[in-house]
């Protein structure tokens, strides 16, 4: 018999186990974290607002978070409520389901099975039947959106985009497939099936754990926009204003002085919001450089940081 241990694993399996262990460590000490695909937590596919979203079915926008991701959203603009719902769904956990068609073909799905009551509680909505239609509407809006994610660097994407070419490998799929519910009572069962890429991501363990308790205590749209990224990077202790702007779908360097000042004000308010919600122990603002080259960096200490990362 051949013993299977760390030495017998392939490099791919070692990396997969390392990612899973990192996710488990980040989930430590949390009651009900949202274990979600890393690309969803670290992209700018969701606008930092609830109202005035573009609902045109021809809507198409490319969001770039250098050097992390290039994401195209099509079908309508996504905002805070849509991210809230996805965080809630992944907080409730997804499971792999195998089924067979009448013709005997095997189908593999990834689903979250819950009740309206559990979904409302998880998403921070008040538990009342009047909110069932609101939750369903948000799910249907997610269902109508397709997301295209490009692999590789944003520089490669920009070069290909300038030449009107497809930028290498990637995937495109809906976030949510089918939505089924058994009734309109609070305890009626609800089943949400995800798109194929979500299933693949969950199986490949490209996951991060986001503190959902902190997320739903946050008051501002910008704080909810930035918290999944900050919380899903346990080894990071600072972030610059350019990246924060990218995560909100904005280009800091292309904005006016007035817009930059306003954005930095939003950043300070959002970080204070995270501290009050229990996500951060402390934070500070640093000015890097001077004149036209001047930029801003924000250092922070997460409340859930490992002991080794705490200052002595």
PDB file of C-alpha atoms in Angstrom:
ATOM      1  CA  UNK A   1       0.000   0.000   0.000  1.00  0.00           C
ATOM      2  CA  UNK A   2       1.296   3.457  -0.891  1.00  0.00           C
ATOM      3  CA  UNK A   3       1.029   6.018   1.901  1.00  0.00           C
ATOM      4  CA  UNK A   4      -0.441   9.302   0.765  1.00  0.00           C
ATOM      5  CA  UNK A   5       1.037  12.262   2.600  1.00  0.00           C
ATOM      6  CA  UNK A   6       2.300  15.799   1.973  1.00  0.00           C
ATOM      7  CA  UNK A   7       5.357  14.421   0.130  1.00  0.00           C
ATOM      8  CA  UNK A   8       3.183  12.445  -2.292  1.00  0.00           C
ATOM      9  CA  UNK A   9       0.959  15.390  -3.262  1.00  0.00           C
ATOM     10  CA  UNK A  10       1.313  17.193  -6.558  1.00  0.00           C
ATOM     11  CA  UNK A  11       2.185  20.893  -6.635  1.00  0.00           C
ATOM     12  CA  UNK A  12      -1.422  21.690  -7.634  1.00  0.00           C
ATOM     13  CA  UNK A  13      -2.781  19.787  -4.616  1.00  0.00           C
ATOM     14  CA  UNK A  14      -0.287  21.489  -2.276  1.00  0.00           C
ATOM     15  CA  UNK A  15      -1.406  24.919  -3.467  1.00  0.00           C
ATOM     16  CA  UNK A  16      -5.051  23.923  -3.099  1.00  0.00           C
ATOM     17  CA  UNK A  17      -4.519  22.719   0.476  1.00  0.00           C
ATOM     18  CA  UNK A  18      -2.580  25.901   1.286  1.00  0.00           C
ATOM     19  CA  UNK A  19      -5.492  28.040   0.003  1.00  0.00           C
ATOM     20  CA  UNK A  20      -7.980  26.015   2.045  1.00  0.00           C
ATOM     21  CA  UNK A  21      -5.853  26.351   5.196  1.00  0.00           C
ATOM     22  CA  UNK A  22      -5.562  30.121   4.643  1.00  0.00           C
ATOM     23  CA  UNK A  23      -9.356  30.347   4.344  1.00  0.00           C
ATOM     24  CA  UNK A  24      -9.796  28.346   7.564  1.00  0.00           C
ATOM     25  CA  UNK A  25      -7.342  30.573   9.439  1.00  0.00           C
ATOM     26  CA  UNK A  26      -9.122  33.704   8.278  1.00  0.00           C
ATOM     27  CA  UNK A  27     -12.460  32.237   9.437  1.00  0.00           C
ATOM     28  CA  UNK A  28     -11.143  31.571  12.954  1.00  0.00           C
ATOM     29  CA  UNK A  29     -13.150  33.164  15.756  1.00  0.00           C
ATOM     30  CA  UNK A  30     -16.094  34.115  13.556  1.00  0.00           C
ATOM     31  CA  UNK A  31     -19.615  32.896  14.175  1.00  0.00           C
ATOM     32  CA  UNK A  32     -20.878  32.770  10.593  1.00  0.00           C
ATOM     33  CA  UNK A  33     -18.356  34.012   8.013  1.00  0.00           C
ATOM     34  CA  UNK A  34     -19.280  34.307   4.352  1.00  0.00           C
ATOM     35  CA  UNK A  35     -17.032  31.804   2.564  1.00  0.00           C
ATOM     36  CA  UNK A  36     -17.120  33.174  -0.967  1.00  0.00           C
ATOM     37  CA  UNK A  37     -15.143  33.075  -4.241  1.00  0.00           C
ATOM     38  CA  UNK A  38     -12.019  35.223  -3.888  1.00  0.00           C
ATOM     39  CA  UNK A  39     -12.583  37.036  -7.209  1.00  0.00           C
ATOM     40  CA  UNK A  40     -16.004  38.252  -6.041  1.00  0.00           C
ATOM     41  CA  UNK A  41     -14.570  39.597  -2.794  1.00  0.00           C
ATOM     42  CA  UNK A  42     -11.661  41.344  -4.512  1.00  0.00           C
ATOM     43  CA  UNK A  43     -13.233  42.908  -7.603  1.00  0.00           C
ATOM     44  CA  UNK A  44     -15.048  46.152  -8.306  1.00  0.00           C
ATOM     45  CA  UNK A  45     -18.064  44.541  -9.966  1.00  0.00           C
ATOM     46  CA  UNK A  46     -20.400  46.266  -7.468  1.00  0.00           C
ATOM     47  CA  UNK A  47     -20.928  50.028  -7.328  1.00  0.00           C
ATOM     48  CA  UNK A  48     -20.584  51.678  -3.905  1.00  0.00           C
ATOM     49  CA  UNK A  49     -24.190  52.856  -3.820  1.00  0.00           C
ATOM     50  CA  UNK A  50     -27.762  51.617  -3.498  1.00  0.00           C
ATOM     51  CA  UNK A  51     -29.673  54.077  -5.663  1.00  0.00           C
ATOM     52  CA  UNK A  52     -29.280  55.603  -9.153  1.00  0.00           C
ATOM     53  CA  UNK A  53     -27.975  52.344 -10.620  1.00  0.00           C
ATOM     54  CA  UNK A  54     -28.103  51.835 -14.392  1.00  0.00           C
ATOM     55  CA  UNK A  55     -30.817  49.220 -15.057  1.00  0.00           C
ATOM     56  CA  UNK A  56     -30.536  49.253 -18.867  1.00  0.00           C
ATOM     57  CA  UNK A  57     -30.347  45.690 -20.254  1.00  0.00           C
ATOM     58  CA  UNK A  58     -27.685  46.947 -22.695  1.00  0.00           C
ATOM     59  CA  UNK A  59     -25.503  48.109 -19.791  1.00  0.00           C
ATOM     60  CA  UNK A  60     -21.863  47.030 -20.132  1.00  0.00           C
ATOM     61  CA  UNK A  61     -18.976  48.287 -18.065  1.00  0.00           C
ATOM     62  CA  UNK A  62     -15.419  47.111 -17.523  1.00  0.00           C
ATOM     63  CA  UNK A  63     -13.955  47.469 -14.033  1.00  0.00           C
ATOM     64  CA  UNK A  64     -10.196  47.255 -13.541  1.00  0.00           C
ATOM     65  CA  UNK A  65      -8.480  46.693 -10.197  1.00  0.00           C
ATOM     66  CA  UNK A  66      -4.760  46.719 -11.063  1.00  0.00           C
ATOM     67  CA  UNK A  67      -3.062  44.339 -10.815  1.00  0.00           C
ATOM     68  CA  UNK A  68      -5.711  42.040  -9.391  1.00  0.00           C
ATOM     69  CA  UNK A  69      -8.616  41.775 -11.791  1.00  0.00           C
ATOM     70  CA  UNK A  70     -10.399  42.885 -14.913  1.00  0.00           C
ATOM     71  CA  UNK A  71     -14.165  42.316 -14.722  1.00  0.00           C
ATOM     72  CA  UNK A  72     -16.893  43.122 -17.217  1.00  0.00           C
ATOM     73  CA  UNK A  73     -20.490  43.415 -15.965  1.00  0.00           C
ATOM     74  CA  UNK A  74     -23.324  43.219 -18.506  1.00  0.00           C
ATOM     75  CA  UNK A  75     -27.121  43.335 -18.166  1.00  0.00           C
ATOM     76  CA  UNK A  76     -27.442  46.034 -15.487  1.00  0.00           C
ATOM     77  CA  UNK A  77     -25.318  47.812 -12.897  1.00  0.00           C
ATOM     78  CA  UNK A  78     -24.809  46.024  -9.579  1.00  0.00           C
ATOM     79  CA  UNK A  79     -24.748  47.873  -6.262  1.00  0.00           C
ATOM     80  CA  UNK A  80     -24.615  47.446  -2.494  1.00  0.00           C
ATOM     81  CA  UNK A  81     -27.857  45.463  -2.177  1.00  0.00           C
ATOM     82  CA  UNK A  82     -26.621  42.913  -4.706  1.00  0.00           C
ATOM     83  CA  UNK A  83     -23.363  42.431  -2.807  1.00  0.00           C
ATOM     84  CA  UNK A  84     -25.366  42.193   0.451  1.00  0.00           C
ATOM     85  CA  UNK A  85     -27.406  39.333  -1.022  1.00  0.00           C
ATOM     86  CA  UNK A  86     -24.359  37.433  -2.277  1.00  0.00           C
ATOM     87  CA  UNK A  87     -22.597  37.789   1.084  1.00  0.00           C
ATOM     88  CA  UNK A  88     -25.758  36.461   2.765  1.00  0.00           C
ATOM     89  CA  UNK A  89     -26.011  33.491   0.385  1.00  0.00           C
ATOM     90  CA  UNK A  90     -22.380  32.480   0.907  1.00  0.00           C
ATOM     91  CA  UNK A  91     -22.811  33.015   4.636  1.00  0.00           C
ATOM     92  CA  UNK A  92     -25.536  30.363   4.582  1.00  0.00           C
ATOM     93  CA  UNK A  93     -23.156  27.966   2.758  1.00  0.00           C
ATOM     94  CA  UNK A  94     -23.503  26.342  -0.617  1.00  0.00           C
ATOM     95  CA  UNK A  95     -23.551  22.608  -1.251  1.00  0.00           C
ATOM     96  CA  UNK A  96     -22.754  20.424  -4.231  1.00  0.00           C
ATOM     97  CA  UNK A  97     -25.738  18.520  -5.622  1.00  0.00           C
ATOM     98  CA  UNK A  98     -25.686  15.731  -8.208  1.00  0.00           C
ATOM     99  CA  UNK A  99     -28.793  14.861 -10.216  1.00  0.00           C
ATOM    100  CA  UNK A 100     -29.679  12.969 -13.384  1.00  0.00           C
ATOM    101  CA  UNK A 101     -31.962  13.928 -16.246  1.00  0.00           C
ATOM    102  CA  UNK A 102     -34.646  11.613 -17.640  1.00  0.00           C
ATOM    103  CA  UNK A 103     -32.118  10.636 -20.315  1.00  0.00           C
ATOM    104  CA  UNK A 104     -29.622   9.583 -17.621  1.00  0.00           C
ATOM    105  CA  UNK A 105     -27.258  12.531 -18.039  1.00  0.00           C
ATOM    106  CA  UNK A 106     -25.494  13.533 -14.818  1.00  0.00           C
ATOM    107  CA  UNK A 107     -25.857  17.190 -13.759  1.00  0.00           C
ATOM    108  CA  UNK A 108     -23.737  18.772 -11.023  1.00  0.00           C
ATOM    109  CA  UNK A 109     -25.121  21.902  -9.333  1.00  0.00           C
ATOM    110  CA  UNK A 110     -24.054  24.184  -6.535  1.00  0.00           C
ATOM    111  CA  UNK A 111     -26.964  25.432  -4.419  1.00  0.00           C
ATOM    112  CA  UNK A 112     -27.833  27.261  -1.238  1.00  0.00           C
ATOM    113  CA  UNK A 113     -30.949  25.817   0.388  1.00  0.00           C
ATOM    114  CA  UNK A 114     -32.509  27.951   3.095  1.00  0.00           C
ATOM    115  CA  UNK A 115     -35.771  29.632   4.137  1.00  0.00           C
ATOM    116  CA  UNK A 116     -36.987  33.161   3.535  1.00  0.00           C
ATOM    117  CA  UNK A 117     -36.554  33.834   7.269  1.00  0.00           C
ATOM    118  CA  UNK A 118     -32.913  32.677   7.292  1.00  0.00           C
ATOM    119  CA  UNK A 119     -32.162  34.632   4.123  1.00  0.00           C
ATOM    120  CA  UNK A 120     -33.608  37.865   5.545  1.00  0.00           C
ATOM    121  CA  UNK A 121     -31.665  37.456   8.804  1.00  0.00           C
ATOM    122  CA  UNK A 122     -28.420  36.654   6.950  1.00  0.00           C
ATOM    123  CA  UNK A 123     -28.776  39.637   4.616  1.00  0.00           C
ATOM    124  CA  UNK A 124     -29.556  42.132   7.369  1.00  0.00           C
ATOM    125  CA  UNK A 125     -33.168  42.744   6.338  1.00  0.00           C
ATOM    126  CA  UNK A 126     -35.938  42.872   8.949  1.00  0.00           C
ATOM    127  CA  UNK A 127     -37.825  39.594   9.258  1.00  0.00           C
ATOM    128  CA  UNK A 128     -41.212  40.467   7.778  1.00  0.00           C
ATOM    129  CA  UNK A 129     -43.225  39.071   4.863  1.00  0.00           C
ATOM    130  CA  UNK A 130     -43.136  42.500   3.187  1.00  0.00           C
ATOM    131  CA  UNK A 131     -39.405  41.974   2.597  1.00  0.00           C
ATOM    132  CA  UNK A 132     -39.814  38.675   0.714  1.00  0.00           C
ATOM    133  CA  UNK A 133     -40.544  40.457  -2.552  1.00  0.00           C
ATOM    134  CA  UNK A 134     -37.561  42.767  -1.995  1.00  0.00           C
ATOM    135  CA  UNK A 135     -35.239  39.777  -1.508  1.00  0.00           C
ATOM    136  CA  UNK A 136     -36.650  38.016  -4.574  1.00  0.00           C
ATOM    137  CA  UNK A 137     -36.271  41.143  -6.695  1.00  0.00           C
ATOM    138  CA  UNK A 138     -32.594  41.481  -5.743  1.00  0.00           C
ATOM    139  CA  UNK A 139     -32.017  37.798  -6.574  1.00  0.00           C
ATOM    140  CA  UNK A 140     -33.709  38.214  -9.964  1.00  0.00           C
ATOM    141  CA  UNK A 141     -31.587  41.271 -10.746  1.00  0.00           C
ATOM    142  CA  UNK A 142     -28.473  39.211  -9.989  1.00  0.00           C
ATOM    143  CA  UNK A 143     -29.867  36.459 -12.179  1.00  0.00           C
ATOM    144  CA  UNK A 144     -30.075  38.806 -15.197  1.00  0.00           C
ATOM    145  CA  UNK A 145     -26.430  39.867 -14.975  1.00  0.00           C
ATOM    146  CA  UNK A 146     -23.526  38.138 -16.687  1.00  0.00           C
ATOM    147  CA  UNK A 147     -19.963  38.664 -15.507  1.00  0.00           C
ATOM    148  CA  UNK A 148     -16.866  38.167 -17.618  1.00  0.00           C
ATOM    149  CA  UNK A 149     -13.545  37.802 -15.801  1.00  0.00           C
ATOM    150  CA  UNK A 150     -10.223  37.955 -17.645  1.00  0.00           C
ATOM    151  CA  UNK A 151      -7.225  36.035 -16.348  1.00  0.00           C
ATOM    152  CA  UNK A 152      -3.820  37.618 -16.514  1.00  0.00           C
ATOM    153  CA  UNK A 153      -2.650  41.161 -15.885  1.00  0.00           C
ATOM    154  CA  UNK A 154      -4.620  44.321 -16.562  1.00  0.00           C
ATOM    155  CA  UNK A 155      -1.738  45.519 -18.776  1.00  0.00           C
ATOM    156  CA  UNK A 156      -2.345  42.567 -21.130  1.00  0.00           C
ATOM    157  CA  UNK A 157      -6.038  43.378 -21.128  1.00  0.00           C
ATOM    158  CA  UNK A 158      -5.476  47.049 -21.952  1.00  0.00           C
ATOM    159  CA  UNK A 159      -3.187  46.188 -24.861  1.00  0.00           C
ATOM    160  CA  UNK A 160      -5.704  43.728 -26.306  1.00  0.00           C
ATOM    161  CA  UNK A 161      -8.630  46.120 -25.725  1.00  0.00           C
ATOM    162  CA  UNK A 162      -6.805  48.915 -27.606  1.00  0.00           C
ATOM    163  CA  UNK A 163      -6.435  46.587 -30.596  1.00  0.00           C
ATOM    164  CA  UNK A 164     -10.028  45.340 -30.395  1.00  0.00           C
ATOM    165  CA  UNK A 165      -8.923  41.813 -29.460  1.00  0.00           C
ATOM    166  CA  UNK A 166     -10.023  39.311 -26.813  1.00  0.00           C
ATOM    167  CA  UNK A 167      -7.562  39.439 -23.927  1.00  0.00           C
ATOM    168  CA  UNK A 168      -6.515  35.825 -23.448  1.00  0.00           C
ATOM    169  CA  UNK A 169      -8.183  33.291 -21.173  1.00  0.00           C
ATOM    170  CA  UNK A 170     -11.152  33.966 -18.912  1.00  0.00           C
ATOM    171  CA  UNK A 171     -14.735  32.977 -18.252  1.00  0.00           C
ATOM    172  CA  UNK A 172     -18.207  34.476 -18.618  1.00  0.00           C
ATOM    173  CA  UNK A 173     -21.296  33.309 -16.781  1.00  0.00           C
ATOM    174  CA  UNK A 174     -24.284  34.366 -14.701  1.00  0.00           C
ATOM    175  CA  UNK A 175     -23.786  34.613 -10.947  1.00  0.00           C
ATOM    176  CA  UNK A 176     -27.131  32.968 -10.228  1.00  0.00           C
ATOM    177  CA  UNK A 177     -28.968  30.368 -12.281  1.00  0.00           C
ATOM    178  CA  UNK A 178     -32.335  29.163 -11.016  1.00  0.00           C
ATOM    179  CA  UNK A 179     -34.316  30.532  -8.039  1.00  0.00           C
ATOM    180  CA  UNK A 180     -37.020  28.276  -6.555  1.00  0.00           C
ATOM    181  CA  UNK A 181     -39.305  28.896  -3.583  1.00  0.00           C
ATOM    182  CA  UNK A 182     -42.043  26.739  -2.075  1.00  0.00           C
ATOM    183  CA  UNK A 183     -44.271  29.517  -0.768  1.00  0.00           C
ATOM    184  CA  UNK A 184     -44.618  33.095   0.427  1.00  0.00           C
ATOM    185  CA  UNK A 185     -44.351  32.406   4.166  1.00  0.00           C
ATOM    186  CA  UNK A 186     -41.287  33.235   6.255  1.00  0.00           C
ATOM    187  CA  UNK A 187     -40.493  29.539   6.790  1.00  0.00           C
ATOM    188  CA  UNK A 188     -41.055  28.520   3.162  1.00  0.00           C
ATOM    189  CA  UNK A 189     -37.984  26.885   1.606  1.00  0.00           C
ATOM    190  CA  UNK A 190     -35.876  28.770  -0.942  1.00  0.00           C
ATOM    191  CA  UNK A 191     -33.245  27.228  -3.231  1.00  0.00           C
ATOM    192  CA  UNK A 192     -30.741  29.332  -5.167  1.00  0.00           C
ATOM    193  CA  UNK A 193     -28.601  27.616  -7.822  1.00  0.00           C
ATOM    194  CA  UNK A 194     -25.362  29.290  -8.858  1.00  0.00           C
ATOM    195  CA  UNK A 195     -23.725  29.688 -12.235  1.00  0.00           C
ATOM    196  CA  UNK A 196     -21.244  27.097 -13.457  1.00  0.00           C
ATOM    197  CA  UNK A 197     -18.178  29.234 -12.641  1.00  0.00           C
ATOM    198  CA  UNK A 198     -19.271  29.582  -8.994  1.00  0.00           C
ATOM    199  CA  UNK A 199     -19.550  25.790  -8.701  1.00  0.00           C
ATOM    200  CA  UNK A 200     -16.105  25.371 -10.243  1.00  0.00           C
ATOM    201  CA  UNK A 201     -14.636  28.012  -7.925  1.00  0.00           C
ATOM    202  CA  UNK A 202     -16.089  26.334  -4.842  1.00  0.00           C
ATOM    203  CA  UNK A 203     -14.757  22.934  -5.932  1.00  0.00           C
ATOM    204  CA  UNK A 204     -11.280  24.333  -6.657  1.00  0.00           C
ATOM    205  CA  UNK A 205     -11.217  26.061  -3.240  1.00  0.00           C
ATOM    206  CA  UNK A 206     -10.480  29.551  -4.603  1.00  0.00           C
ATOM    207  CA  UNK A 207     -12.253  30.901  -1.523  1.00  0.00           C
ATOM    208  CA  UNK A 208     -11.909  33.565   1.151  1.00  0.00           C
ATOM    209  CA  UNK A 209     -13.710  34.036   4.466  1.00  0.00           C
ATOM    210  CA  UNK A 210     -15.323  37.432   5.026  1.00  0.00           C
ATOM    211  CA  UNK A 211     -16.562  38.480   8.472  1.00  0.00           C
ATOM    212  CA  UNK A 212     -20.246  38.884   7.647  1.00  0.00           C
ATOM    213  CA  UNK A 213     -21.146  40.112  11.162  1.00  0.00           C
ATOM    214  CA  UNK A 214     -18.894  43.129  10.634  1.00  0.00           C
ATOM    215  CA  UNK A 215     -20.087  43.547   7.033  1.00  0.00           C
ATOM    216  CA  UNK A 216     -23.751  43.905   7.991  1.00  0.00           C
ATOM    217  CA  UNK A 217     -22.921  46.290  10.853  1.00  0.00           C
ATOM    218  CA  UNK A 218     -21.284  48.701   8.392  1.00  0.00           C
ATOM    219  CA  UNK A 219     -23.391  51.776   7.636  1.00  0.00           C
ATOM    220  CA  UNK A 220     -21.840  53.301   4.515  1.00  0.00           C
ATOM    221  CA  UNK A 221     -21.891  51.924   0.964  1.00  0.00           C
ATOM    222  CA  UNK A 222     -18.159  52.603   0.611  1.00  0.00           C
ATOM    223  CA  UNK A 223     -17.359  50.649   3.783  1.00  0.00           C
ATOM    224  CA  UNK A 224     -19.321  47.666   2.450  1.00  0.00           C
ATOM    225  CA  UNK A 225     -17.555  48.082  -0.886  1.00  0.00           C
ATOM    226  CA  UNK A 226     -14.063  47.921   0.647  1.00  0.00           C
ATOM    227  CA  UNK A 227     -14.501  45.584   3.635  1.00  0.00           C
ATOM    228  CA  UNK A 228     -14.615  42.274   1.642  1.00  0.00           C
ATOM    229  CA  UNK A 229     -11.297  43.142  -0.006  1.00  0.00           C
ATOM    230  CA  UNK A 230      -9.613  44.253   3.229  1.00  0.00           C
ATOM    231  CA  UNK A 231     -10.927  41.326   5.256  1.00  0.00           C
ATOM    232  CA  UNK A 232     -10.068  38.727   2.615  1.00  0.00           C
ATOM    233  CA  UNK A 233      -6.374  39.738   2.645  1.00  0.00           C
ATOM    234  CA  UNK A 234      -5.206  38.606   6.113  1.00  0.00           C
ATOM    235  CA  UNK A 235      -1.521  39.223   5.351  1.00  0.00           C
ATOM    236  CA  UNK A 236      -2.065  42.852   4.255  1.00  0.00           C
ATOM    237  CA  UNK A 237      -1.813  45.791   6.639  1.00  0.00           C
ATOM    238  CA  UNK A 238      -2.219  48.790   4.303  1.00  0.00           C
ATOM    239  CA  UNK A 239      -3.994  49.901   1.131  1.00  0.00           C
ATOM    240  CA  UNK A 240      -3.471  52.959  -1.061  1.00  0.00           C
ATOM    241  CA  UNK A 241      -6.106  55.409  -2.239  1.00  0.00           C
ATOM    242  CA  UNK A 242      -5.671  54.436  -5.916  1.00  0.00           C
ATOM    243  CA  UNK A 243      -6.661  50.822  -5.193  1.00  0.00           C
ATOM    244  CA  UNK A 244      -9.591  51.916  -3.029  1.00  0.00           C
ATOM    245  CA  UNK A 245     -10.787  54.100  -5.921  1.00  0.00           C
ATOM    246  CA  UNK A 246     -10.456  51.150  -8.327  1.00  0.00           C
ATOM    247  CA  UNK A 247     -12.527  48.946  -6.018  1.00  0.00           C
ATOM    248  CA  UNK A 248     -15.254  51.593  -6.182  1.00  0.00           C
ATOM    249  CA  UNK A 249     -15.055  51.623  -9.990  1.00  0.00           C
ATOM    250  CA  UNK A 250     -13.207  54.960 -10.124  1.00  0.00           C
ATOM    251  CA  UNK A 251      -9.880  56.210 -11.523  1.00  0.00           C
ATOM    252  CA  UNK A 252      -8.277  58.358  -8.833  1.00  0.00           C
ATOM    253  CA  UNK A 253      -5.677  59.934 -11.137  1.00  0.00           C
ATOM    254  CA  UNK A 254      -8.300  60.962 -13.691  1.00  0.00           C
ATOM    255  CA  UNK A 255     -10.527  62.768 -11.165  1.00  0.00           C
ATOM    256  CA  UNK A 256     -10.583  66.448 -10.288  1.00  0.00           C
ATOM    257  CA  UNK A 257      -9.016  67.806  -7.111  1.00  0.00           C
ATOM    258  CA  UNK A 258     -12.477  68.283  -5.594  1.00  0.00           C
ATOM    259  CA  UNK A 259     -13.443  64.673  -6.381  1.00  0.00           C
ATOM    260  CA  UNK A 260     -10.199  63.378  -4.866  1.00  0.00           C
ATOM    261  CA  UNK A 261     -10.730  65.338  -1.663  1.00  0.00           C
ATOM    262  CA  UNK A 262     -14.278  63.978  -1.418  1.00  0.00           C
ATOM    263  CA  UNK A 263     -13.089  60.404  -2.009  1.00  0.00           C
ATOM    264  CA  UNK A 264     -10.443  60.674   0.732  1.00  0.00           C
ATOM    265  CA  UNK A 265     -13.161  61.919   3.058  1.00  0.00           C
ATOM    266  CA  UNK A 266     -15.234  58.826   2.140  1.00  0.00           C
ATOM    267  CA  UNK A 267     -12.195  56.633   2.847  1.00  0.00           C
ATOM    268  CA  UNK A 268     -11.710  58.089   6.346  1.00  0.00           C
ATOM    269  CA  UNK A 269     -15.415  57.724   7.130  1.00  0.00           C
ATOM    270  CA  UNK A 270     -15.437  54.132   5.833  1.00  0.00           C
ATOM    271  CA  UNK A 271     -12.388  53.116   7.902  1.00  0.00           C
ATOM    272  CA  UNK A 272     -13.931  54.691  11.012  1.00  0.00           C
ATOM    273  CA  UNK A 273     -17.122  52.777  10.204  1.00  0.00           C
ATOM    274  CA  UNK A 274     -15.098  49.512  10.040  1.00  0.00           C
ATOM    275  CA  UNK A 275     -13.484  50.323  13.394  1.00  0.00           C
ATOM    276  CA  UNK A 276     -16.844  51.054  15.040  1.00  0.00           C
ATOM    277  CA  UNK A 277     -18.267  47.823  13.570  1.00  0.00           C
ATOM    278  CA  UNK A 278     -15.470  45.822  15.195  1.00  0.00           C
ATOM    279  CA  UNK A 279     -13.578  44.939  12.035  1.00  0.00           C
ATOM    280  CA  UNK A 280     -10.538  47.134  12.603  1.00  0.00           C
ATOM    281  CA  UNK A 281      -8.643  47.815  15.822  1.00  0.00           C
ATOM    282  CA  UNK A 282      -7.089  50.987  14.455  1.00  0.00           C
ATOM    283  CA  UNK A 283      -6.170  52.797  11.229  1.00  0.00           C
ATOM    284  CA  UNK A 284      -4.061  55.763  10.139  1.00  0.00           C
ATOM    285  CA  UNK A 285      -3.523  57.881   7.028  1.00  0.00           C
ATOM    286  CA  UNK A 286      -0.056  58.437   5.520  1.00  0.00           C
ATOM    287  CA  UNK A 287       0.961  60.973   2.874  1.00  0.00           C
ATOM    288  CA  UNK A 288       3.511  59.561   0.432  1.00  0.00           C
ATOM    289  CA  UNK A 289       5.606  61.899  -1.735  1.00  0.00           C
ATOM    290  CA  UNK A 290       4.870  65.532  -2.527  1.00  0.00           C
ATOM    291  CA  UNK A 291       3.516  67.798  -5.234  1.00  0.00           C
ATOM    292  CA  UNK A 292       1.850  66.117  -8.229  1.00  0.00           C
ATOM    293  CA  UNK A 293       3.305  62.747  -7.223  1.00  0.00           C
ATOM    294  CA  UNK A 294       1.712  62.902  -3.759  1.00  0.00           C
ATOM    295  CA  UNK A 295      -0.522  60.004  -2.836  1.00  0.00           C
ATOM    296  CA  UNK A 296      -2.187  58.572   0.272  1.00  0.00           C
ATOM    297  CA  UNK A 297      -1.823  55.252   2.055  1.00  0.00           C
ATOM    298  CA  UNK A 298      -4.030  53.850   4.818  1.00  0.00           C
ATOM    299  CA  UNK A 299      -2.549  51.491   7.401  1.00  0.00           C
ATOM    300  CA  UNK A 300      -4.870  49.349   9.494  1.00  0.00           C
ATOM    301  CA  UNK A 301      -4.907  46.533  12.041  1.00  0.00           C
ATOM    302  CA  UNK A 302      -7.709  44.009  11.597  1.00  0.00           C
ATOM    303  CA  UNK A 303      -9.474  42.775  14.710  1.00  0.00           C
ATOM    304  CA  UNK A 304      -9.183  39.215  13.434  1.00  0.00           C
ATOM    305  CA  UNK A 305      -5.458  39.361  12.688  1.00  0.00           C
ATOM    306  CA  UNK A 306      -3.346  36.408  13.893  1.00  0.00           C
ATOM    307  CA  UNK A 307      -1.460  37.027  17.150  1.00  0.00           C
ATOM    308  CA  UNK A 308       1.875  37.110  15.299  1.00  0.00           C
ATOM    309  CA  UNK A 309       0.756  40.187  13.390  1.00  0.00           C
ATOM    310  CA  UNK A 310      -0.103  42.221  16.490  1.00  0.00           C
ATOM    311  CA  UNK A 311       2.406  44.900  17.510  1.00  0.00           C
ATOM    312  CA  UNK A 312       4.697  43.932  20.371  1.00  0.00           C
TER     313      UNK A 312
END
